[in-house]
Amino acid sequence: MLLFFILGLLVHFVFFASIFDIYFTSPLVHGMTPQFTSLPPPARRLVLFVADGLRADSLYELDENGDSRAPFIRNIIMHEGSWGISHTRVPTESRPGHVALIAGFYEDVSAVAKGWKENPVEFDSLLNESKYTWGWGSPDILSMFAKDVSGDHVFIHTYDADDEDFGAHDVTKLDTWVFDNVKEFFRAARNNQSLFSKLNEEKIVFFLHLLGIDTNGHAHRPSSREYKDNIKIVDAGIKEIVSMFKHFYGNDGKTAFVFTADHGMTDWGVHGAGHPSETLTPFVTWGAGIKYPQNVSTQQFEDAFLKEWKLENWKRQDINQGILPLDYLNNTDLFKAESIFTNAIQILEQFKVKMTQKKEVTLSFLFTPFKLLSESKQHNILRKARSYIKQRKYDEAISLCKELIHLALKGLSYYHTYDRFFLGITVVLGFVGWTSYASLLILKFHSNLPRGGSKEVKKPSRLLQYSFVAIGVLVAFFLLIQAYPWTYYIYCLLPVPIWYAVLREFQVIQDLVASLLSCPPSHFVGYLLVSTLGIEVLVLSFFYRYMLTAGLIAFAGWPFITQLWTRAKRTSLNWIFFSLLLAVFPLMPVVGRKPDISLVMTAGLLVLLLSLFVVASLTKRKDSFVNEELPLHLLQMLSMVLSMYVVYSTDNSLLKKQGLPLINQIISWIILASSFVLPLLSPPILFERLFSILLSLMSTYILLSRGYEALFPLVLSCLMFAWIHMEQETLQQSGVSCKQKVNSIQFIYNTDLTQLRQLCLDDIRRAFFLVFFLVTAFFGTGNIASVNSFDVTSVYCFLTVFSPFIMGALMMWKILIPFVLVMCAFEAVQLTTQLSSKGLFLMVLVISDIMALHFFFLVRDYGSWLDIGTRAACGPFSDQEGR
């Protein structure tokens, strides 16, 4: 069994790692020769304002009095520059948004395993290519572009990370700090000859990162007065900075200004996915090389924003984040043509490097080039484009260059995914073999499968051993001559020993086939359909939460199908009621949209009432309860009361902008720490230990809740208690005697191995119930794959200063609490039904591994982190459940 466990861990680790190796390797290419246009740029310097978290509609729309929140920016739109909507790409997070703006490429998909704080690969950027860059703002963003730059020419000025406090009285200070420091910097430059000379060089960039709007949006929502007033402060600050630049450089007309945002924000104050409020950001630019406003009579856009914003007469030019907008440039057609020609050569160079890299590690007769962009076609397009430019046919040259860029990007994608099919087949082959082997072990050791032939264990034939050794050698030689990386050897060689282990169990396979042939066809088809339907419901529930509702409603009918209704009516009623009640939660909106502290208080009161009922019941039943166990119950009830007080008090304090009270913060951390200890002090009797775990975890969950989700663990736990009783009734109905009642079974009870029974079909249902309840625990109130689904305000009882790791850990524990409750309940089910933990573990593993195979083919390397993360997280889900 130890060997099997080690092999299982290895297979699941490889399967998990393969997802990132196959789907999430970095598409960036290194090793190209830099390409530059020979024409002089229209601007000597660029000033980039990025208002973090600013929605397009919040900037452009008029307020209730018909006035603009950003009068200076609106004046730019009408009299000095060009404007539009920047369509950002998902994931709408700060790091990928800024990388797209400053480095010119969209989110590196390999970052799905890294998080948003730091890019996982080296990349070039506008700041690195500048002569000098000065930046002011958040340490999280600026440090990313200052790290590993070539040369000492990027200078950053940041405030302290502790200033990013969601509970602060006034977070607009994050933006005023930037404006004040920029003005002080230029004042000091007049008395510093060295700095003054640097500021008058060409190719210099000034980057102002403004975090106040994003912080106010998270803390108060984009519809709040704080968010809208912050826009006014930013507008006034930009006006002062622009005036200062014009004065410092003597109105030389060589400064280009860009004002935009990295992402927007939902109405409920989060971002990360692809809602229009997150992907539509403002883009306003003016100054050197930028077109002046263009008055138009009509504009063709599918949305109605122009009319809503009263900007229908000023030409709107939308752009995609990271793509050069030629229509914004106020320059000659020659300059535009040369610029896009250079851009096309740059992308073509990436295509050539990628093709060469793949060709060098592939046997010539196996290499299949990208046929849409052969070498002759490359030369032909470049020759024609250069000829058109010489003939002053600039439109034709631009069109050809765009075609070349399009084909080169398709070719880059082709070579980037060149080995995907090959690797996918090998990994699936290994995982199917592993799932088959686990299924055979269940049948061999934990079932009553009829045995045919001799019961003696036959040794595998020499021919079988030699055959698999030969296959392994051939595979290794094939990989060696193509110089594949070491990970390919693992993916390709692992299936060899796994399938050898499967074929060693040939006698079990024979017995299984014989058993299936003796089974009535209608029964076999029925079992197959029900099993398939169950697996598909589980898979679909990852993408459509209402499938959990459908499953729970179906569960409510279980007592009627199995005759339990007539045998245990009271237990059945509890099961039906709580199944239907839990089915409501997946239909509710995702957590964070409508905070409601009254629902959190209601959940706390219900837990206290339930505690009083349990205490009264135990007092009547146990004489020693008052002296020995009552103090612990009272302490846990006190923790619940304190949790309710902290939630209510913290909410009021933050509404009054008084910050997080220190005493509340201390109490919250003490309650969290005690929740891991107090259940261990409770009696080991099954019911009392489970209830103690519920009380402790609910105290913590209350602190992390902002609305209806506070009720979820309570309802889930009630259903788990009903499930434990239902399973014992089911076992008694099937004729298996139960030595102990649920109320007297102890968690430390050592089950007599001779009393453990073999698995039956009903145990498959139990394993399926566990997997279903685990999925419900994860997705009942949100989607664990997307930060968009969870409200950062849920951790405000613990801290308000921005700390992604601590906040992430707290939100992860909130997600795991329902999971822990389900696992504790299932341990009780295993004890009450006298099941072998090994057999049960294997069945759960097989079910979840079949789900993992589904998800492997559904993995996407594009879209939001909700889209990517859901599919990437599903692959290792089987391993999580198995543990």
PDB file of N, CA and C in Angstrom, residues 533-534 536-555 583 586-587 772 775-776:
ATOM      1  N   LEU A 533     -24.115  10.442 -15.596  1.00  0.00           N
ATOM      2  CA  LEU A 533     -24.876  11.647 -15.245  1.00  0.00           C
ATOM      3  C   LEU A 533     -24.308  12.297 -13.993  1.00  0.00           C
ATOM      4  N   GLY A 534     -23.974  11.484 -12.990  1.00  0.00           N
ATOM      5  CA  GLY A 534     -23.413  12.032 -11.761  1.00  0.00           C
ATOM      6  C   GLY A 534     -22.101  12.747 -11.991  1.00  0.00           C
ATOM      7  N   GLU A 536     -21.008  14.070 -14.811  1.00  0.00           N
ATOM      8  CA  GLU A 536     -21.225  15.277 -15.621  1.00  0.00           C
ATOM      9  C   GLU A 536     -21.817  16.404 -14.788  1.00  0.00           C
ATOM     10  N   VAL A 537     -22.691  16.063 -13.844  1.00  0.00           N
ATOM     11  CA  VAL A 537     -23.241  17.095 -12.951  1.00  0.00           C
ATOM     12  C   VAL A 537     -22.116  17.723 -12.134  1.00  0.00           C
ATOM     13  N   LEU A 538     -21.208  16.885 -11.637  1.00  0.00           N
ATOM     14  CA  LEU A 538     -20.080  17.409 -10.874  1.00  0.00           C
ATOM     15  C   LEU A 538     -19.204  18.322 -11.724  1.00  0.00           C
ATOM     16  N   VAL A 539     -18.940  17.901 -12.949  1.00  0.00           N
ATOM     17  CA  VAL A 539     -18.099  18.708 -13.843  1.00  0.00           C
ATOM     18  C   VAL A 539     -18.785  20.027 -14.184  1.00  0.00           C
ATOM     19  N   LEU A 540     -20.050  19.968 -14.545  1.00  0.00           N
ATOM     20  CA  LEU A 540     -20.773  21.181 -14.927  1.00  0.00           C
ATOM     21  C   LEU A 540     -20.928  22.153 -13.769  1.00  0.00           C
ATOM     22  N   SER A 541     -20.940  21.617 -12.537  1.00  0.00           N
ATOM     23  CA  SER A 541     -21.112  22.496 -11.382  1.00  0.00           C
ATOM     24  C   SER A 541     -19.927  23.447 -11.205  1.00  0.00           C
ATOM     25  N   PHE A 542     -18.778  23.113 -11.793  1.00  0.00           N
ATOM     26  CA  PHE A 542     -17.636  24.014 -11.734  1.00  0.00           C
ATOM     27  C   PHE A 542     -17.862  25.260 -12.580  1.00  0.00           C
ATOM     28  N   PHE A 543     -18.741  25.178 -13.551  1.00  0.00           N
ATOM     29  CA  PHE A 543     -18.983  26.292 -14.462  1.00  0.00           C
ATOM     30  C   PHE A 543     -20.377  26.895 -14.294  1.00  0.00           C
ATOM     31  N   TYR A 544     -21.318  26.088 -13.841  1.00  0.00           N
ATOM     32  CA  TYR A 544     -22.697  26.555 -13.652  1.00  0.00           C
ATOM     33  C   TYR A 544     -23.126  26.167 -12.243  1.00  0.00           C
ATOM     34  N   ARG A 545     -23.122  27.127 -11.342  1.00  0.00           N
ATOM     35  CA  ARG A 545     -23.388  26.833  -9.947  1.00  0.00           C
ATOM     36  C   ARG A 545     -24.790  26.283  -9.721  1.00  0.00           C
ATOM     37  N   TYR A 546     -25.718  26.604 -10.611  1.00  0.00           N
ATOM     38  CA  TYR A 546     -27.082  26.117 -10.408  1.00  0.00           C
ATOM     39  C   TYR A 546     -27.174  24.597 -10.548  1.00  0.00           C
ATOM     40  N   MET A 547     -26.140  23.968 -11.120  1.00  0.00           N
ATOM     41  CA  MET A 547     -26.131  22.503 -11.165  1.00  0.00           C
ATOM     42  C   MET A 547     -26.042  21.919  -9.762  1.00  0.00           C
ATOM     43  N   LEU A 548     -25.419  22.643  -8.842  1.00  0.00           N
ATOM     44  CA  LEU A 548     -25.397  22.202  -7.451  1.00  0.00           C
ATOM     45  C   LEU A 548     -26.803  22.213  -6.866  1.00  0.00           C
ATOM     46  N   THR A 549     -27.574  23.217  -7.233  1.00  0.00           N
ATOM     47  CA  THR A 549     -28.970  23.282  -6.788  1.00  0.00           C
ATOM     48  C   THR A 549     -29.749  22.090  -7.310  1.00  0.00           C
ATOM     49  N   ALA A 550     -29.558  21.781  -8.594  1.00  0.00           N
ATOM     50  CA  ALA A 550     -30.256  20.633  -9.186  1.00  0.00           C
ATOM     51  C   ALA A 550     -29.869  19.339  -8.463  1.00  0.00           C
ATOM     52  N   GLY A 551     -28.579  19.185  -8.162  1.00  0.00           N
ATOM     53  CA  GLY A 551     -28.134  17.985  -7.467  1.00  0.00           C
ATOM     54  C   GLY A 551     -28.712  17.873  -6.070  1.00  0.00           C
ATOM     55  N   LEU A 552     -28.767  18.979  -5.331  1.00  0.00           N
ATOM     56  CA  LEU A 552     -29.306  18.957  -3.964  1.00  0.00           C
ATOM     57  C   LEU A 552     -30.809  18.676  -3.955  1.00  0.00           C
ATOM     58  N   ILE A 553     -31.499  19.184  -4.945  1.00  0.00           N
ATOM     59  CA  ILE A 553     -32.938  18.879  -5.050  1.00  0.00           C
ATOM     60  C   ILE A 553     -33.134  17.388  -5.317  1.00  0.00           C
ATOM     61  N   ALA A 554     -32.264  16.826  -6.176  1.00  0.00           N
ATOM     62  CA  ALA A 554     -32.339  15.385  -6.434  1.00  0.00           C
ATOM     63  C   ALA A 554     -32.018  14.589  -5.160  1.00  0.00           C
ATOM     64  N   PHE A 555     -31.048  15.083  -4.375  1.00  0.00           N
ATOM     65  CA  PHE A 555     -30.712  14.422  -3.112  1.00  0.00           C
ATOM     66  C   PHE A 555     -31.907  14.386  -2.163  1.00  0.00           C
ATOM     67  N   ALA A 583     -29.824  24.121  -1.153  1.00  0.00           N
ATOM     68  CA  ALA A 583     -29.933  24.305  -2.607  1.00  0.00           C
ATOM     69  C   ALA A 583     -30.171  25.754  -2.998  1.00  0.00           C
ATOM     70  N   PRO A 586     -26.453  28.228  -4.007  1.00  0.00           N
ATOM     71  CA  PRO A 586     -25.831  28.402  -5.322  1.00  0.00           C
ATOM     72  C   PRO A 586     -26.609  29.327  -6.261  1.00  0.00           C
ATOM     73  N   LEU A 587     -27.871  29.604  -5.949  1.00  0.00           N
ATOM     74  CA  LEU A 587     -28.676  30.502  -6.780  1.00  0.00           C
ATOM     75  C   LEU A 587     -28.503  31.961  -6.375  1.00  0.00           C
ATOM     76  N   PHE A 772     -19.543  15.435  -4.099  1.00  0.00           N
ATOM     77  CA  PHE A 772     -20.543  16.467  -4.384  1.00  0.00           C
ATOM     78  C   PHE A 772     -20.566  17.514  -3.267  1.00  0.00           C
ATOM     79  N   VAL A 775     -17.557  19.815  -3.509  1.00  0.00           N
ATOM     80  CA  VAL A 775     -17.747  20.824  -4.557  1.00  0.00           C
ATOM     81  C   VAL A 775     -18.709  21.898  -4.076  1.00  0.00           C
ATOM     82  N   THR A 776     -19.785  21.474  -3.398  1.00  0.00           N
ATOM     83  CA  THR A 776     -20.746  22.440  -2.854  1.00  0.00           C
ATOM     84  C   THR A 776     -20.079  23.347  -1.825  1.00  0.00           C
TER      85      THR A 776
END
